[in-house]
Amino acid sequence: VAAQNCRKRKLNAILNLEEDVCKLQTQKESLKKEHSQCSRSISQMKRKLKNLYRDIFSTLSDDQGRPVNPCQYVIHCSSNGSVFIIPKHLIKSEQKQDNEKAQKQK
């Protein structure tokens, strides 16, 4: 009787594990689909952002009326909703200063 009970518990444990495996496989497939959808969504947003950058820079010109070179400038949006066109070399120098401050704090 004890051996029979042991086999029964073992069988129940195996069945429970098989159910868990099935649930996890279903969850894995669901997560794969979600990941794929997120990847497509990110790609679409990147394309839209690239097109937006292109459209914005195509309408901008400097003081002499020459088109603004998107390789030399970056669009910066502040937390209050203001939008600025900033030369890239200024952004790089700010990033260097921020990195130096972070290293000093460590």
CSV table of N, CA and C in Angstrom, one decimal:
chain,number,residue,atom,x,y,z
A,1,VAL,N,0.8,-1.2,0.0
A,1,VAL,CA,0.0,0.0,0.0
A,1,VAL,C,0.9,1.2,0.0
A,2,ALA,N,2.0,1.2,0.8
A,2,ALA,CA,2.8,2.4,0.9
A,2,ALA,C,3.5,2.6,-0.5
A,3,ALA,N,3.9,1.5,-1.2
A,3,ALA,CA,4.5,1.7,-2.5
A,3,ALA,C,3.5,2.2,-3.5
A,4,GLN,N,2.3,1.7,-3.4
A,4,GLN,CA,1.2,2.2,-4.3
A,4,GLN,C,1.0,3.7,-4.1
A,5,ASN,N,0.9,4.1,-2.8
A,5,ASN,CA,0.8,5.6,-2.6
A,5,ASN,C,1.9,6.4,-3.1
A,6,CYS,N,3.1,5.8,-3.0
A,6,CYS,CA,4.3,6.5,-3.4
A,6,CYS,C,4.3,6.7,-5.0
A,7,ARG,N,3.9,5.6,-5.7
A,7,ARG,CA,3.7,5.7,-7.1
A,7,ARG,C,2.7,6.7,-7.5
A,8,LYS,N,1.6,6.7,-6.8
A,8,LYS,CA,0.5,7.6,-7.1
A,8,LYS,C,1.0,9.1,-6.9
A,9,ARG,N,1.7,9.4,-5.8
A,9,ARG,CA,2.2,10.7,-5.6
A,9,ARG,C,3.2,11.1,-6.7
A,10,LYS,N,4.0,10.2,-7.1
A,10,LYS,CA,5.0,10.4,-8.1
A,10,LYS,C,4.3,10.7,-9.5
A,11,LEU,N,3.3,9.9,-9.8
A,11,LEU,CA,2.5,10.1,-11.0
A,11,LEU,C,1.8,11.5,-11.0
A,12,ASN,N,1.2,11.9,-9.8
A,12,ASN,CA,0.6,13.2,-9.7
A,12,ASN,C,1.6,14.3,-9.9
A,13,ALA,N,2.8,14.1,-9.3
A,13,ALA,CA,3.9,15.1,-9.5
A,13,ALA,C,4.3,15.3,-10.9
A,14,ILE,N,4.4,14.2,-11.6
A,14,ILE,CA,4.7,14.2,-13.0
A,14,ILE,C,3.7,14.9,-13.8
A,15,LEU,N,2.4,14.6,-13.5
A,15,LEU,CA,1.3,15.2,-14.3
A,15,LEU,C,1.3,16.7,-14.0
A,16,ASN,N,1.5,17.1,-12.8
A,16,ASN,CA,1.6,18.5,-12.4
A,16,ASN,C,2.7,19.2,-13.2
A,17,LEU,N,3.9,18.6,-13.3
A,17,LEU,CA,5.0,19.1,-14.0
A,17,LEU,C,4.7,19.3,-15.5
A,18,GLU,N,4.0,18.3,-16.0
A,18,GLU,CA,3.7,18.3,-17.5
A,18,GLU,C,2.7,19.5,-17.7
A,19,GLU,N,1.7,19.7,-16.8
A,19,GLU,CA,0.8,20.8,-16.9
A,19,GLU,C,1.6,22.1,-16.9
A,20,ASP,N,2.5,22.2,-16.0
A,20,ASP,CA,3.4,23.4,-15.8
A,20,ASP,C,4.1,23.7,-17.1
A,21,VAL,N,4.7,22.6,-17.7
A,21,VAL,CA,5.4,22.7,-19.0
A,21,VAL,C,4.5,23.3,-20.1
A,22,CYS,N,3.3,22.7,-20.2
A,22,CYS,CA,2.4,23.2,-21.2
A,22,CYS,C,2.0,24.7,-21.0
A,23,LYS,N,1.8,25.0,-19.8
A,23,LYS,CA,1.5,26.4,-19.5
A,23,LYS,C,2.7,27.4,-19.9
A,24,LEU,N,3.9,26.9,-19.5
A,24,LEU,CA,5.0,27.7,-19.8
A,24,LEU,C,5.3,27.8,-21.3
A,25,GLN,N,5.0,26.7,-22.0
A,25,GLN,CA,5.2,26.8,-23.5
A,25,GLN,C,4.2,27.8,-24.1
A,26,THR,N,3.0,27.7,-23.6
A,26,THR,CA,1.9,28.7,-24.1
A,26,THR,C,2.4,30.1,-23.8
A,27,GLN,N,2.9,30.3,-22.6
A,27,GLN,CA,3.3,31.7,-22.2
A,27,GLN,C,4.5,32.1,-23.0
A,28,LYS,N,5.4,31.2,-23.3
A,28,LYS,CA,6.6,31.5,-24.1
A,28,LYS,C,6.1,31.9,-25.5
A,29,GLU,N,5.2,31.2,-26.1
A,29,GLU,CA,4.7,31.6,-27.5
A,29,GLU,C,4.0,32.9,-27.4
A,30,SER,N,3.3,33.2,-26.4
A,30,SER,CA,2.6,34.5,-26.2
A,30,SER,C,3.6,35.6,-26.1
A,31,LEU,N,4.7,35.4,-25.3
A,31,LEU,CA,5.7,36.4,-25.2
A,31,LEU,C,6.5,36.6,-26.5
A,32,LYS,N,6.7,35.5,-27.3
A,32,LYS,CA,7.4,35.6,-28.6
A,32,LYS,C,6.6,36.5,-29.5
A,33,LYS,N,5.2,36.3,-29.5
A,33,LYS,CA,4.4,37.1,-30.3
A,33,LYS,C,4.4,38.6,-29.9
A,34,GLU,N,4.4,38.8,-28.6
A,34,GLU,CA,4.4,40.2,-28.1
A,34,GLU,C,5.7,40.8,-28.4
A,35,HIS,N,6.8,40.1,-28.3
A,35,HIS,CA,8.1,40.6,-28.6
A,35,HIS,C,8.2,41.0,-30.1
A,36,SER,N,7.7,40.1,-30.9
A,36,SER,CA,7.6,40.4,-32.4
A,36,SER,C,6.8,41.7,-32.7
A,37,GLN,N,5.7,41.8,-32.0
A,37,GLN,CA,4.9,43.0,-32.2
A,37,GLN,C,5.6,44.3,-31.8
A,38,CYS,N,6.2,44.2,-30.6
A,38,CYS,CA,7.0,45.3,-30.1
A,38,CYS,C,8.1,45.7,-31.0
A,39,SER,N,8.8,44.7,-31.6
A,39,SER,CA,9.9,45.0,-32.5
A,39,SER,C,9.4,45.7,-33.8
A,40,ARG,N,8.3,45.2,-34.3
A,40,ARG,CA,7.7,45.8,-35.5
A,40,ARG,C,7.3,47.3,-35.1
A,41,SER,N,6.7,47.5,-34.0
A,41,SER,CA,6.3,48.8,-33.5
A,41,SER,C,7.5,49.7,-33.4
A,42,ILE,N,8.5,49.2,-32.8
A,42,ILE,CA,9.7,50.1,-32.7
A,42,ILE,C,10.3,50.4,-34.0
A,43,SER,N,10.4,49.5,-34.9
A,43,SER,CA,10.9,49.8,-36.3
A,43,SER,C,10.0,50.8,-37.0
A,44,GLN,N,8.7,50.7,-36.8
A,44,GLN,CA,7.8,51.7,-37.4
A,44,GLN,C,8.0,53.0,-36.8
A,45,MET,N,8.2,53.1,-35.5
A,45,MET,CA,8.4,54.4,-34.8
A,45,MET,C,9.8,55.0,-35.3
A,46,LYS,N,10.8,54.2,-35.5
A,46,LYS,CA,12.1,54.7,-35.9
A,46,LYS,C,11.9,55.3,-37.3
A,47,ARG,N,11.2,54.6,-38.2
A,47,ARG,CA,11.0,55.1,-39.6
A,47,ARG,C,10.2,56.4,-39.5
A,48,LYS,N,9.2,56.5,-38.7
A,48,LYS,CA,8.5,57.7,-38.6
A,48,LYS,C,9.3,58.9,-38.0
A,49,LEU,N,10.2,58.6,-37.0
A,49,LEU,CA,11.0,59.6,-36.5
A,49,LEU,C,12.1,60.1,-37.5
A,50,LYS,N,12.6,59.1,-38.3
A,50,LYS,CA,13.5,59.5,-39.3
A,50,LYS,C,12.9,60.4,-40.4
A,51,ASN,N,11.7,60.0,-40.8
A,51,ASN,CA,10.9,60.9,-41.7
A,51,ASN,C,10.6,62.2,-41.1
A,52,LEU,N,10.3,62.3,-39.8
A,52,LEU,CA,10.0,63.5,-39.2
A,52,LEU,C,11.3,64.4,-39.2
A,53,TYR,N,12.4,63.8,-38.8
A,53,TYR,CA,13.7,64.6,-38.8
A,53,TYR,C,13.9,65.1,-40.2
A,54,ARG,N,13.7,64.3,-41.2
A,54,ARG,CA,14.0,64.7,-42.6
A,54,ARG,C,13.1,65.9,-43.0
A,55,ASP,N,11.8,65.7,-42.6
A,55,ASP,CA,10.8,66.8,-42.9
A,55,ASP,C,11.2,68.1,-42.2
A,56,ILE,N,11.5,68.0,-40.9
A,56,ILE,CA,11.9,69.2,-40.2
A,56,ILE,C,13.1,69.9,-40.8
A,57,PHE,N,14.2,69.1,-41.0
A,57,PHE,CA,15.4,69.7,-41.5
A,57,PHE,C,15.2,70.2,-42.9
A,58,SER,N,14.3,69.7,-43.7
A,58,SER,CA,14.1,70.2,-45.1
A,58,SER,C,13.5,71.5,-45.1
A,59,THR,N,12.8,71.9,-44.0
A,59,THR,CA,12.2,73.2,-43.9
A,59,THR,C,13.0,74.3,-43.2
A,60,LEU,N,14.1,73.9,-42.6
A,60,LEU,CA,14.9,74.8,-41.8
A,60,LEU,C,16.0,75.4,-42.7
A,61,SER,N,16.3,76.7,-42.4
A,61,SER,CA,17.5,77.3,-43.0
A,61,SER,C,18.2,78.2,-42.0
A,62,ASP,N,19.4,78.5,-42.3
A,62,ASP,CA,20.2,79.4,-41.4
A,62,ASP,C,19.9,80.8,-41.7
A,63,ASP,N,20.7,81.7,-41.1
A,63,ASP,CA,20.5,83.2,-41.3
A,63,ASP,C,20.7,83.6,-42.7
A,64,GLN,N,21.6,82.9,-43.4
A,64,GLN,CA,21.9,83.3,-44.8
A,64,GLN,C,20.9,82.6,-45.8
A,65,GLY,N,20.0,81.8,-45.3
A,65,GLY,CA,19.0,81.1,-46.2
A,65,GLY,C,19.5,79.8,-46.7
A,66,ARG,N,20.6,79.3,-46.2
A,66,ARG,CA,21.1,78.0,-46.6
A,66,ARG,C,20.4,76.9,-45.8
A,67,PRO,N,20.2,75.8,-46.4
A,67,PRO,CA,19.5,74.7,-45.6
A,67,PRO,C,20.4,74.2,-44.4
A,68,VAL,N,19.8,73.9,-43.4
A,68,VAL,CA,20.5,73.4,-42.2
A,68,VAL,C,20.9,72.0,-42.4
A,69,ASN,N,22.2,71.7,-42.1
A,69,ASN,CA,22.8,70.3,-42.4
A,69,ASN,C,22.4,69.4,-41.2
A,70,PRO,N,21.6,68.4,-41.4
A,70,PRO,CA,21.1,67.5,-40.3
A,70,PRO,C,22.3,66.7,-39.7
A,71,CYS,N,23.4,66.7,-40.4
A,71,CYS,CA,24.6,66.0,-39.8
A,71,CYS,C,25.3,66.8,-38.7
A,72,GLN,N,25.0,68.1,-38.8
A,72,GLN,CA,25.7,69.0,-37.8
A,72,GLN,C,24.8,69.4,-36.7
A,73,TYR,N,23.5,69.2,-36.8
A,73,TYR,CA,22.6,69.6,-35.7
A,73,TYR,C,21.7,68.5,-35.2
A,74,VAL,N,21.2,68.7,-34.1
A,74,VAL,CA,20.3,67.7,-33.5
A,74,VAL,C,19.1,68.4,-32.9
A,75,ILE,N,17.9,67.8,-33.0
A,75,ILE,CA,16.7,68.3,-32.4
A,75,ILE,C,16.6,67.9,-30.9
A,76,HIS,N,16.4,68.9,-30.1
A,76,HIS,CA,16.4,68.7,-28.6
A,76,HIS,C,15.0,69.1,-28.1
A,77,CYS,N,14.3,68.2,-27.4
A,77,CYS,CA,13.0,68.6,-26.8
A,77,CYS,C,13.2,68.6,-25.3
A,78,SER,N,12.8,69.8,-24.8
A,78,SER,CA,13.0,69.9,-23.3
A,78,SER,C,11.7,69.4,-22.6
A,79,SER,N,11.8,69.3,-21.3
A,79,SER,CA,10.7,68.8,-20.5
A,79,SER,C,9.5,69.7,-20.5
A,80,ASN,N,9.7,71.0,-20.8
A,80,ASN,CA,8.5,71.9,-20.8
A,80,ASN,C,7.9,72.0,-22.2
A,81,GLY,N,8.3,71.2,-23.2
A,81,GLY,CA,7.7,71.1,-24.5
A,81,GLY,C,8.4,72.0,-25.5
A,82,SER,N,9.5,72.7,-25.1
A,82,SER,CA,10.2,73.5,-26.1
A,82,SER,C,11.1,72.6,-27.0
A,83,VAL,N,11.2,73.1,-28.2
A,83,VAL,CA,12.0,72.3,-29.2
A,83,VAL,C,13.1,73.2,-29.7
A,84,PHE,N,14.4,72.7,-29.6
A,84,PHE,CA,15.5,73.5,-30.1
A,84,PHE,C,16.3,72.7,-31.1
A,85,ILE,N,17.0,73.4,-32.0
A,85,ILE,CA,18.0,72.9,-32.9
A,85,ILE,C,19.4,73.2,-32.3
A,86,ILE,N,20.1,72.2,-31.9
A,86,ILE,CA,21.4,72.5,-31.3
A,86,ILE,C,22.5,71.8,-32.1
A,87,PRO,N,23.7,72.5,-32.2
A,87,PRO,CA,24.8,71.9,-32.9
A,87,PRO,C,25.3,70.7,-32.2
A,88,LYS,N,25.6,69.6,-32.9
A,88,LYS,CA,26.0,68.4,-32.3
A,88,LYS,C,27.3,68.5,-31.4
A,89,HIS,N,28.2,69.4,-31.8
A,89,HIS,CA,29.4,69.5,-31.0
A,89,HIS,C,29.1,70.0,-29.6
A,90,LEU,N,28.0,70.8,-29.4
A,90,LEU,CA,27.7,71.3,-28.1
A,90,LEU,C,27.1,70.1,-27.3
A,91,ILE,N,26.3,69.3,-27.9
A,91,ILE,CA,25.8,68.1,-27.2
A,91,ILE,C,26.9,67.2,-26.7
A,92,LYS,N,27.9,66.9,-27.6
A,92,LYS,CA,29.0,66.0,-27.3
A,92,LYS,C,29.8,66.6,-26.1
A,93,SER,N,30.0,67.9,-26.1
A,93,SER,CA,30.8,68.5,-25.0
A,93,SER,C,30.0,68.4,-23.7
A,94,GLU,N,28.6,68.6,-23.7
A,94,GLU,CA,27.8,68.4,-22.5
A,94,GLU,C,27.8,67.0,-22.0
A,95,GLN,N,27.8,66.0,-23.0
A,95,GLN,CA,27.8,64.6,-22.6
A,95,GLN,C,29.2,64.3,-21.9
A,96,LYS,N,30.2,64.8,-22.4
A,96,LYS,CA,31.5,64.6,-21.8
A,96,LYS,C,31.6,65.1,-20.4
A,97,GLN,N,31.0,66.4,-20.2
A,97,GLN,CA,31.0,67.0,-18.8
A,97,GLN,C,30.1,66.1,-17.9
A,98,ASP,N,29.0,65.6,-18.4
A,98,ASP,CA,28.1,64.8,-17.6
A,98,ASP,C,28.8,63.5,-17.2
A,99,ASN,N,29.6,62.9,-18.1
A,99,ASN,CA,30.3,61.7,-17.9
A,99,ASN,C,31.4,61.9,-16.8
A,100,GLU,N,32.1,63.1,-17.0
A,100,GLU,CA,33.1,63.4,-16.0
A,100,GLU,C,32.6,63.6,-14.6
A,101,LYS,N,31.4,64.2,-14.5
A,101,LYS,CA,30.8,64.4,-13.2
A,101,LYS,C,30.4,63.1,-12.6
A,102,ALA,N,29.9,62.2,-13.4
A,102,ALA,CA,29.4,60.9,-13.0
A,102,ALA,C,30.6,60.1,-12.5
A,103,GLN,N,31.8,60.2,-13.2
A,103,GLN,CA,33.0,59.4,-12.7
A,103,GLN,C,33.5,60.0,-11.4
A,104,LYS,N,33.4,61.3,-11.3
A,104,LYS,CA,33.9,61.9,-10.0
A,104,LYS,C,33.1,61.5,-8.8
A,105,GLN,N,31.8,61.3,-9.1
A,105,GLN,CA,30.9,61.0,-8.0
A,105,GLN,C,31.1,59.5,-7.5
A,106,LYS,N,31.6,58.7,-8.4
A,106,LYS,CA,31.9,57.3,-8.1
A,106,LYS,C,33.1,57.3,-7.2
